[in-house]
XYZ file of C-alpha atoms in Angstrom:
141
model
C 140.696 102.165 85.746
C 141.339 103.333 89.230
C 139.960 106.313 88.577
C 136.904 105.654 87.284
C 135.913 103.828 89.945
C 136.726 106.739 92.277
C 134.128 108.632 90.016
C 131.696 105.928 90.214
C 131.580 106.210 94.097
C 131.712 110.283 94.025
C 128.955 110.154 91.719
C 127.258 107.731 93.605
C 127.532 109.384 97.112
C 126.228 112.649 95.965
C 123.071 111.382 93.719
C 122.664 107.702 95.000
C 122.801 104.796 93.492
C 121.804 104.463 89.540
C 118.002 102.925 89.020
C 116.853 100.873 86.044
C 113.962 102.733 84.472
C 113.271 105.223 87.146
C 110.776 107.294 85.774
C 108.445 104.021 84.923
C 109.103 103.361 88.170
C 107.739 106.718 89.370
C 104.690 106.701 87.272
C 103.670 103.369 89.177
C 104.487 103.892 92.550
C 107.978 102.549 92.527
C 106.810 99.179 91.129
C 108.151 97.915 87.606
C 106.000 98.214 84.489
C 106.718 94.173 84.078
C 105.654 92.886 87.008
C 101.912 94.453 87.772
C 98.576 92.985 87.545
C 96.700 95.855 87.610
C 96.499 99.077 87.572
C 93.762 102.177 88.599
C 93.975 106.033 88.666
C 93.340 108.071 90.841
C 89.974 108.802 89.473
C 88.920 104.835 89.831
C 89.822 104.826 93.096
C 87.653 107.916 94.527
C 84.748 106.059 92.687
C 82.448 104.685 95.428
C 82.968 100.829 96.604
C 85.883 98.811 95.431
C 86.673 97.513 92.149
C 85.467 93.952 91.269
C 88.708 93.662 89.108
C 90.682 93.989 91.609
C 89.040 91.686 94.338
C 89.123 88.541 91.269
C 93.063 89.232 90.893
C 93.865 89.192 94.384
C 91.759 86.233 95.098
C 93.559 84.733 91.837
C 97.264 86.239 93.064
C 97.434 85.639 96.509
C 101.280 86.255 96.469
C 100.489 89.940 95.473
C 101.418 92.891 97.321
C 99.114 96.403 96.675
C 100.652 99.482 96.633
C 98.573 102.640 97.236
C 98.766 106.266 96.759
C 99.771 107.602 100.041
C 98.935 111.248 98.543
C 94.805 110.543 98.585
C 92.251 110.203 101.147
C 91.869 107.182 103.535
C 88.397 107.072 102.655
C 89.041 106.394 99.052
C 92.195 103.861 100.274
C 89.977 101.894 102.971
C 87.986 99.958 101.201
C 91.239 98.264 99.034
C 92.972 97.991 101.915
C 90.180 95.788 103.657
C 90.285 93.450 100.565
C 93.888 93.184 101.023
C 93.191 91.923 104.636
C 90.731 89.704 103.637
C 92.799 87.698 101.076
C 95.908 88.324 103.123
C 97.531 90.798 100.764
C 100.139 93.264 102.185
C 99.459 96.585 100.983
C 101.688 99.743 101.184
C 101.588 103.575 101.153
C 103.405 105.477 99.108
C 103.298 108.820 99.588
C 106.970 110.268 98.999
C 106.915 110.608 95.409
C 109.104 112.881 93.381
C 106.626 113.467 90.265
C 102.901 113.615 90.344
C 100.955 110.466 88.866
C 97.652 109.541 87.804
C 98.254 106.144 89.444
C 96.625 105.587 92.176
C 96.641 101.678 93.015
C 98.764 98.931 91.444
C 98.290 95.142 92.148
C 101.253 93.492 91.701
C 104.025 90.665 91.939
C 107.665 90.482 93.261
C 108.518 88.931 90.217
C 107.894 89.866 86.516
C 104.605 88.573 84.838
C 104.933 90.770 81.409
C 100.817 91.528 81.453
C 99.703 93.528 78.830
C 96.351 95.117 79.712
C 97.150 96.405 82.844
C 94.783 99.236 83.524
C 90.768 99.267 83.970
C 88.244 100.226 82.015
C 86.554 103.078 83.262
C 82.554 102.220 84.457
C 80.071 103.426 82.208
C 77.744 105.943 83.378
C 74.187 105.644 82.310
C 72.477 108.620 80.559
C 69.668 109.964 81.801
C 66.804 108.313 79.592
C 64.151 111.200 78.902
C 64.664 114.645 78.842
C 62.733 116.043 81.628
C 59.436 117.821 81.577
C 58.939 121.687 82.365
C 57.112 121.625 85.655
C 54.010 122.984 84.233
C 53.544 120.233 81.701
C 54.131 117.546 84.384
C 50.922 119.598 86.562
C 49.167 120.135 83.514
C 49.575 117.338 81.346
């Protein structure tokens, strides 16, 4: 039994301490799967403006904390982290991550919540409606 525990505290020393689900914690930003509100990639966050999903949960949550992807521009990180003044949400950076992610905000609480539908739909983007005219039919025509 001794040594065992020995082991435990070698093993422990030279790779650190042992994590509960560690690579769901890496793909969102060192928060738990169980305990997020809501999540958007990378992509949805470059997108111009702020998410009206995310503004309605942290006026609805205002226990929340926000954790951002350090890794991306401050541009596409201001306008979140404005909201998260404004409702008095404290946000965080993360940007020492192991693995790469898609993840590039979470929304979430310091307990567990068990949400299901945790990411955002992406926004539509309207077609063009008519194919467009040579120039010399639009002169012409």
């Amino acid at each position: 039994m001794a040594g065992k525990e020995v082991n435990d505290i070698l093993n422990e020393g030279i790779y650190g301490k042992k994590e509960l689900r560690p690579d769901e914690k890496r793909q969102y930003l060192g928060v738990y799967r169980e305990r997020i509100l809501l999540v958007l990639t990378k992509k949805q966050v470059m997108e111009k403006g702020t998410r009206p999903e995310v503004e309605a949960e942290m006026k609805k949550h205002k226990d929340a904390a926000l954790v951002l992807n350090g890794k991306m521009s401050y541009q596409a990180l201001k306008g979140y982290q404005q909201t998260a003044r404004k409702y008095g949400i404290e946000y965080t950076n993360v940007s020492s991550l192991e693995h790469v992610t898609e993840v590039g905000l979470v929304l979430a609480k310091p307990y567990a919540v068990h949400k299901e539908e945790i990411e955002v739909e992406d926004r539509q983007i309207e077609a063009p409606s008519a194919e467009k005219k040579p120039w010399w039919k639009r002169i012409f025509a």
